[in-house]
Tab-separated table of C-alpha atoms in Angstrom:
chain	number	residue	atom	x	y	z
A	1311	MET	CA	-0.018	-0.011	-0.005
A	1312	SER	CA	1.384	3.435	-0.935
A	1313	MET	CA	1.324	6.443	1.316
A	1314	SER	CA	-1.349	8.289	-0.647
A	1315	GLU	CA	-3.567	5.203	-0.709
A	1316	PHE	CA	-3.285	5.030	3.037
A	1317	LEU	CA	-4.161	8.681	3.498
A	1318	ASP	CA	-7.054	8.419	1.057
A	1319	MET	CA	-8.729	5.617	3.092
A	1320	GLY	CA	-10.593	4.350	0.066
A	1321	GLY	CA	-12.160	7.820	-0.486
A	1322	TYR	CA	-13.278	8.274	3.071
A	1323	GLY	CA	-10.020	9.821	4.234
A	1324	LEU	CA	-11.776	13.159	5.181
A	1325	TYR	CA	-14.084	11.396	7.656
A	1326	VAL	CA	-11.583	8.884	9.121
A	1327	TRP	CA	-8.734	11.447	9.484
A	1328	SER	CA	-11.009	14.148	10.933
A	1329	SER	CA	-12.280	11.645	13.576
A	1330	TYR	CA	-8.708	10.702	14.636
A	1331	GLY	CA	-7.628	14.429	14.482
A	1332	ILE	CA	-10.398	15.516	16.741
A	1333	ALA	CA	-9.730	12.622	19.087
A	1334	LEU	CA	-6.055	13.652	19.401
A	1335	LEU	CA	-7.120	17.200	20.289
A	1336	VAL	CA	-9.499	16.038	22.923
A	1337	PHE	CA	-7.186	13.473	24.532
A	1338	GLY	CA	-4.261	15.948	24.385
A	1339	GLY	CA	-6.583	18.595	25.929
A	1340	LEU	CA	-7.472	16.289	28.892
A	1341	PHE	CA	-3.813	15.614	29.367
A	1342	VAL	CA	-2.604	19.093	29.315
A	1343	GLY	CA	-5.597	20.379	31.213
A	1344	VAL	CA	-4.959	18.405	34.307
A	1345	LYS	CA	-1.188	19.143	34.178
A	1346	LEU	CA	-1.863	22.888	33.954
A	1347	GLN	CA	-4.439	22.636	36.781
A	1348	ARG	CA	-1.760	21.072	39.106
A	1349	LYS	CA	0.726	23.744	38.031
A	1350	ARG	CA	-1.540	26.602	38.881
A	1351	LEU	CA	-2.661	25.011	42.091
A	1352	ILE	CA	0.846	24.478	43.400
A	1353	LYS	CA	1.689	28.176	42.519
A	1354	GLN	CA	-1.315	29.392	44.402
A	1355	LEU	CA	-0.749	27.203	47.391
A	1356	ARG	CA	3.022	28.206	47.640
A	1357	ARG	CA	1.807	31.965	47.585
A	1358	LEU	CA	-0.678	31.236	50.310
A	1359	TYR	CA	1.726	29.419	52.571
A	1360	ARG	CA	4.270	32.211	52.229
A	1361	GLN	CA	1.580	34.785	53.234
A	1362	GLN	CA	0.598	32.731	56.185
A	1363	ALA	CA	4.183	32.360	57.346
A	1364	LYS	CA	4.710	36.172	57.066
A	1365	ILE	CA	1.554	36.782	59.120
A	1366	ASN	CA	2.763	34.242	61.811
A	1367	THR	CA	6.268	35.908	62.138
A	1368	GLU	CA	4.686	39.349	62.218
A	1369	SER	CA	2.294	38.397	65.047
A	1370	GLN	CA	5.228	37.047	67.054
A	1371	GLN	CA	7.084	40.387	67.035
B	549	MET	CA	-16.411	-5.576	62.693
B	550	ASN	CA	-13.204	-3.849	61.911
B	551	TRP	CA	-13.714	-0.821	59.643
B	552	GLN	CA	-10.115	0.348	59.728
B	553	TRP	CA	-9.279	-0.707	56.210
B	554	PHE	CA	-12.199	1.199	54.911
B	555	HIS	CA	-11.069	4.499	56.583
B	556	ARG	CA	-7.559	3.864	55.217
B	557	LEU	CA	-8.825	3.389	51.741
B	558	SER	CA	-10.855	6.590	52.006
B	559	SER	CA	-7.888	8.715	53.412
B	560	PRO	CA	-6.944	11.374	51.068
B	561	LYS	CA	-3.321	11.339	52.183
B	562	TRP	CA	-3.159	7.573	51.501
B	563	PHE	CA	-4.784	7.963	48.166
B	564	TYR	CA	-2.310	10.745	47.211
B	565	GLN	CA	0.654	8.476	47.873
B	566	ILE	CA	-0.493	5.395	46.294
B	567	SER	CA	-1.804	7.108	43.117
B	568	GLY	CA	1.549	8.852	42.840
B	569	SER	CA	3.370	5.520	42.452
B	570	LEU	CA	0.607	4.069	40.122
B	571	LEU	CA	0.236	6.885	37.693
B	572	PRO	CA	3.546	6.422	35.774
B	573	TRP	CA	2.407	2.811	35.003
B	574	PHE	CA	-1.063	4.093	33.826
B	575	TRP	CA	0.370	6.610	31.550
B	576	GLY	CA	3.083	4.186	30.223
B	577	ILE	CA	0.741	1.164	29.512
B	578	SER	CA	-1.924	3.394	28.003
B	579	LEU	CA	0.522	4.913	25.622
B	580	ILE	CA	1.738	1.469	24.498
B	581	LEU	CA	-1.878	0.356	24.021
B	582	ILE	CA	-2.736	3.455	22.030
B	583	VAL	CA	0.312	2.916	19.690
B	584	ALA	CA	-0.566	-0.836	19.203
B	585	GLY	CA	-4.303	-0.071	18.687
B	586	LEU	CA	-3.673	2.752	16.178
B	587	TYR	CA	-1.366	0.460	14.135
B	588	GLN	CA	-3.939	-2.349	14.266
B	589	GLY	CA	-6.880	-0.079	13.658
B	590	LEU	CA	-5.640	2.096	10.908
B	591	TYR	CA	-3.293	-0.214	9.114
B	592	ASN	CA	-3.214	-3.868	10.133
B	593	SER	CA	-6.957	-4.712	9.965
B	594	VAL	CA	-9.352	-5.627	7.154
B	595	ILE	CA	-12.059	-3.129	6.049
B	596	ASP	CA	-15.762	-3.758	5.942
B	597	TYR	CA	-17.112	-5.060	2.666
B	598	GLN	CA	-19.983	-2.595	2.647
B	599	GLN	CA	-18.552	0.400	4.690
B	600	GLY	CA	-15.092	0.415	3.419
B	601	SER	CA	-12.464	2.262	5.378
B	602	THR	CA	-15.110	4.167	7.410
B	603	VAL	CA	-15.187	1.186	9.608
B	604	ARG	CA	-11.862	2.439	11.090
B	605	ILE	CA	-13.837	5.161	12.831
B	606	MET	CA	-15.305	2.344	15.013
B	607	TYR	CA	-11.929	2.076	16.873
B	608	LEU	CA	-12.597	5.470	18.222
B	609	HIS	CA	-16.337	5.478	18.346
B	610	VAL	CA	-16.954	2.343	20.410
B	611	PRO	CA	-14.324	2.882	23.025
B	612	THR	CA	-15.310	6.463	23.658
B	613	ALA	CA	-19.057	5.583	23.726
B	614	PHE	CA	-18.339	2.745	26.188
B	615	ALA	CA	-16.183	5.120	28.370
B	616	SER	CA	-18.738	7.700	28.329
B	617	MET	CA	-21.194	5.330	30.028
B	618	MET	CA	-18.628	3.736	32.280
B	619	PHE	CA	-17.351	7.007	33.690
B	620	TYR	CA	-21.012	8.159	34.299
B	621	VAL	CA	-21.567	5.065	36.418
B	622	VAL	CA	-18.163	5.559	38.213
B	623	MET	CA	-19.363	9.182	38.966
B	624	ALA	CA	-22.734	8.259	40.151
B	625	VAL	CA	-21.448	5.383	42.386
B	626	ALA	CA	-18.836	7.704	43.871
B	627	ALA	CA	-21.249	10.388	44.484
B	628	ALA	CA	-23.603	7.881	46.236
B	629	ILE	CA	-20.790	6.669	48.411
B	630	GLY	CA	-19.933	10.174	49.332
B	631	TYR	CA	-23.456	11.120	49.995
B	632	ILE	CA	-24.334	8.120	52.201
B	633	TRP	CA	-21.131	7.807	54.185
B	634	ARG	CA	-19.981	11.326	53.824
B	635	ILE	CA	-16.586	10.226	52.477
B	636	LYS	CA	-14.673	13.300	51.065
B	637	LEU	CA	-12.589	11.243	48.765
B	638	ALA	CA	-15.580	9.751	47.026
B	639	HIS	CA	-16.902	13.241	46.183
B	640	MET	CA	-13.428	14.097	44.929
B	641	ALA	CA	-13.712	11.020	42.626
B	642	ALA	CA	-17.136	12.131	41.366
B	643	VAL	CA	-15.961	15.515	40.574
B	644	SER	CA	-12.848	14.111	38.751
B	645	ALA	CA	-14.787	11.643	36.638
B	646	ALA	CA	-17.149	14.323	35.249
B	647	PRO	CA	-14.883	16.101	32.720
B	648	VAL	CA	-13.356	12.824	31.500
B	649	GLY	CA	-16.775	11.359	30.965
B	650	ALA	CA	-18.048	14.641	29.322
B	651	ALA	CA	-14.981	14.644	26.900
B	652	MET	CA	-15.744	10.909	25.968
B	653	THR	CA	-19.414	11.705	25.373
B	654	LEU	CA	-18.440	14.580	23.081
B	655	LEU	CA	-15.923	12.309	21.122
B	656	ALA	CA	-18.574	9.634	20.817
B	657	LEU	CA	-21.028	11.952	19.286
B	658	VAL	CA	-18.570	13.655	17.005
B	659	THR	CA	-17.014	10.437	15.722
B	660	GLY	CA	-20.611	8.968	15.319
B	661	SER	CA	-21.524	11.975	13.281
B	662	LEU	CA	-18.403	11.641	11.092
B	663	TRP	CA	-19.293	7.946	10.536
B	664	GLY	CA	-22.935	8.719	9.917
B	665	LYS	CA	-22.439	11.235	7.094
B	666	PRO	CA	-20.858	8.688	4.668
B	667	ILE	CA	-22.876	5.705	5.658
B	668	TRP	CA	-26.344	6.999	6.786
B	669	ASN	CA	-26.003	10.169	4.542
B	670	THR	CA	-26.721	12.318	7.568
B	671	TRP	CA	-24.723	14.002	10.310
B	672	TRP	CA	-27.493	13.522	12.847
B	673	VAL	CA	-30.915	11.973	13.499
B	674	TRP	CA	-33.084	12.389	16.501
B	675	ASP	CA	-33.333	8.710	17.239
B	676	ALA	CA	-33.256	6.977	20.496
B	677	ARG	CA	-29.518	6.061	20.700
B	678	LEU	CA	-28.207	9.523	19.540
B	679	THR	CA	-30.696	11.483	21.631
B	680	SER	CA	-30.083	9.549	24.900
B	681	GLU	CA	-26.158	9.951	24.357
B	682	LEU	CA	-26.815	13.750	23.869
B	683	ILE	CA	-28.703	13.852	27.103
B	684	LEU	CA	-25.644	12.114	28.793
B	685	LEU	CA	-23.517	15.053	27.679
B	686	PHE	CA	-26.022	17.480	29.244
B	687	LEU	CA	-26.043	15.424	32.413
B	688	TYR	CA	-22.235	15.693	32.658
B	689	LEU	CA	-22.446	19.448	31.932
B	690	GLY	CA	-25.189	20.016	34.347
B	691	PHE	CA	-23.195	18.141	37.080
B	692	MET	CA	-20.178	20.323	36.526
B	693	SER	CA	-22.043	23.632	36.403
B	694	LEU	CA	-24.202	22.707	39.478
B	695	HIS	CA	-21.071	21.706	41.360
B	696	GLN	CA	-19.359	25.121	40.511
B	697	ALA	CA	-22.567	27.109	41.404
B	698	PHE	CA	-22.110	26.812	45.225
B	699	GLU	CA	-19.712	28.854	47.223
B	700	ASP	CA	-19.384	25.994	49.773
B	701	ARG	CA	-17.631	23.062	48.112
B	702	GLU	CA	-19.299	20.446	50.259
B	703	VAL	CA	-22.830	21.703	49.539
B	704	GLY	CA	-21.930	21.553	45.825
B	705	ASP	CA	-20.751	17.985	46.345
B	706	ARG	CA	-24.141	16.882	47.739
B	707	ALA	CA	-26.280	18.894	45.286
B	708	ALA	CA	-24.416	17.719	42.139
B	709	GLY	CA	-24.227	14.207	43.708
B	710	VAL	CA	-27.991	14.025	43.711
B	711	LEU	CA	-28.059	15.011	40.013
B	712	ALA	CA	-25.414	12.272	39.143
B	713	MET	CA	-27.448	9.686	41.101
B	714	VAL	CA	-30.850	10.528	39.412
B	715	GLY	CA	-29.206	10.694	35.920
B	716	VAL	CA	-27.731	7.264	36.123
B	717	ILE	CA	-31.219	5.975	34.922
B	718	ASN	CA	-30.119	7.350	31.447
B	719	VAL	CA	-27.174	4.754	31.181
B	720	PRO	CA	-29.411	1.586	30.808
B	721	ILE	CA	-31.640	3.707	28.409
B	722	ILE	CA	-28.626	4.379	26.195
B	723	HIS	CA	-27.537	0.672	26.254
B	724	PHE	CA	-31.012	-0.794	25.462
B	725	SER	CA	-32.201	2.044	23.185
B	726	VAL	CA	-31.290	0.106	20.039
B	727	GLU	CA	-33.537	-2.777	21.123
B	728	TRP	CA	-36.449	-0.859	22.675
B	729	TRP	CA	-36.935	1.548	19.736
B	730	ASN	CA	-36.493	1.566	15.977
B	731	THR	CA	-33.428	3.234	15.216
B	732	LEU	CA	-30.788	3.795	12.555
B	733	HIS	CA	-28.065	2.739	14.914
B	734	GLN	CA	-26.908	-0.839	14.765
B	735	GLY	CA	-27.019	-3.195	17.774
B	736	ALA	CA	-23.988	-4.575	19.717
B	737	THR	CA	-21.465	-6.564	17.772
B	738	ILE	CA	-19.478	-7.748	20.722
B	739	SER	CA	-21.039	-9.109	23.941
B	740	LYS	CA	-19.970	-11.143	26.835
B	741	PHE	CA	-22.169	-14.053	25.978
B	742	GLU	CA	-21.826	-14.512	22.238
B	743	LYS	CA	-18.966	-15.052	19.762
B	744	PRO	CA	-18.287	-11.667	18.131
B	745	SER	CA	-19.426	-11.303	14.706
B	746	MET	CA	-16.415	-9.480	13.435
B	747	ASP	CA	-13.048	-10.389	11.738
B	748	PRO	CA	-10.273	-11.245	14.416
B	749	SER	CA	-8.130	-8.283	13.131
B	750	MET	CA	-10.923	-5.895	13.724
B	751	LEU	CA	-11.671	-7.268	17.240
B	752	ILE	CA	-7.998	-7.080	18.162
B	753	ALA	CA	-7.913	-3.405	17.179
B	754	LEU	CA	-11.141	-2.695	18.983
B	755	LEU	CA	-10.124	-4.505	22.240
B	756	LEU	CA	-6.702	-2.646	22.193
B	757	MET	CA	-8.399	0.778	21.776
B	758	ILE	CA	-11.097	0.016	24.439
B	759	PHE	CA	-8.345	-0.761	26.960
B	760	ALA	CA	-6.261	2.108	25.841
B	761	VAL	CA	-9.074	4.642	26.264
B	762	ILE	CA	-10.220	3.255	29.672
B	763	LEU	CA	-6.581	3.294	31.072
B	764	PHE	CA	-5.853	6.740	29.779
B	765	CYS	CA	-9.107	8.181	31.053
B	766	SER	CA	-8.558	6.522	34.475
B	767	ALA	CA	-5.059	8.094	34.566
B	768	VAL	CA	-6.513	11.555	33.781
B	769	MET	CA	-9.243	10.988	36.407
B	770	MET	CA	-6.566	9.914	39.082
B	771	TYR	CA	-4.344	12.896	38.244
B	772	ARG	CA	-7.414	15.269	38.593
B	773	MET	CA	-8.277	13.576	41.945
B	774	ARG	CA	-4.729	14.290	43.033
B	775	ASN	CA	-5.224	17.999	42.363
B	776	GLU	CA	-8.521	17.903	44.107
B	777	VAL	CA	-6.903	16.372	47.286
B	778	LEU	CA	-4.256	19.062	47.328
B	779	SER	CA	-6.737	21.743	46.909
B	780	ARG	CA	-9.251	20.499	49.600
B	781	GLU	CA	-6.571	19.395	52.089
B	782	GLN	CA	-4.473	22.539	51.734
B	783	SER	CA	-4.468	23.372	55.490
B	784	LYS	CA	-3.070	19.824	56.483
B	785	SER	CA	0.647	19.718	57.293
B	786	TRP	CA	1.351	16.810	54.925
B	787	VAL	CA	0.175	18.949	51.972
B	788	LYS	CA	2.298	21.830	53.020
B	789	GLU	CA	5.355	19.397	53.033
B	790	VAL	CA	4.407	18.074	49.498
B	791	ILE	CA	3.997	21.588	48.136
B	792	GLY	CA	7.136	23.025	49.855
B	793	GLN	CA	9.420	20.584	48.078
């Protein structure tokens, strides 16, 4: 089978490859989505803990 | 009776630790399955004598449709456990299953549409199978927006949990829709009780993709749950230690 035959999918290439393309986007989106969520959360919590530590030391003085 | 094991299982800290060591395996094995499934599905399998190459859409459509229902049941059961026994980790599981399930429902609908156009000559029909799957998408979206609507996360857990539990009635409706109503959609080709009526090369591709999708979605859900644990347990000292590193 040649490369162009493979891509043509017996004339149904548009439907087959759009399905797989959209699936790649959705699965990729899920993966990137949870990774970014974690990154943002850790950043946010670090800032919060720093603020809390600052308040604690100020109240001791 | 000794309930200690139950409390240990539902401890967010214990979950965070065990899931951290399981996750790399989940990602790794699902990646291997996806590569093998794509090779088998797109290249190494026969095509249908009537539908031609459009049958290759099946290797996405069937796994995502299956996962869309499976993760709804997971979400509803988790919500029920959280509601009845007031277990925080169960609510975190329900919240984390929702976006994964919604994404799979969307993919099942879109790939079905792209398969329907060349074979049924229409993108969409309002028949029982397609309509009940669309309702499933709205149930997921309803769960997520209801959960976000409350200032207090625990109130949101319980309110959205009720919606998840009530909506589970839709899952058997989707499953049996092709038997109960006249529909364009075909019935099941593989079932537990009968010999599958498809070529072995197709069956291998389909099974590989089903396991790949389930494992990948479980990994995403687990990762999401870990985020949820950190966020909800942020005042605990062990979380401060994890974040501080």
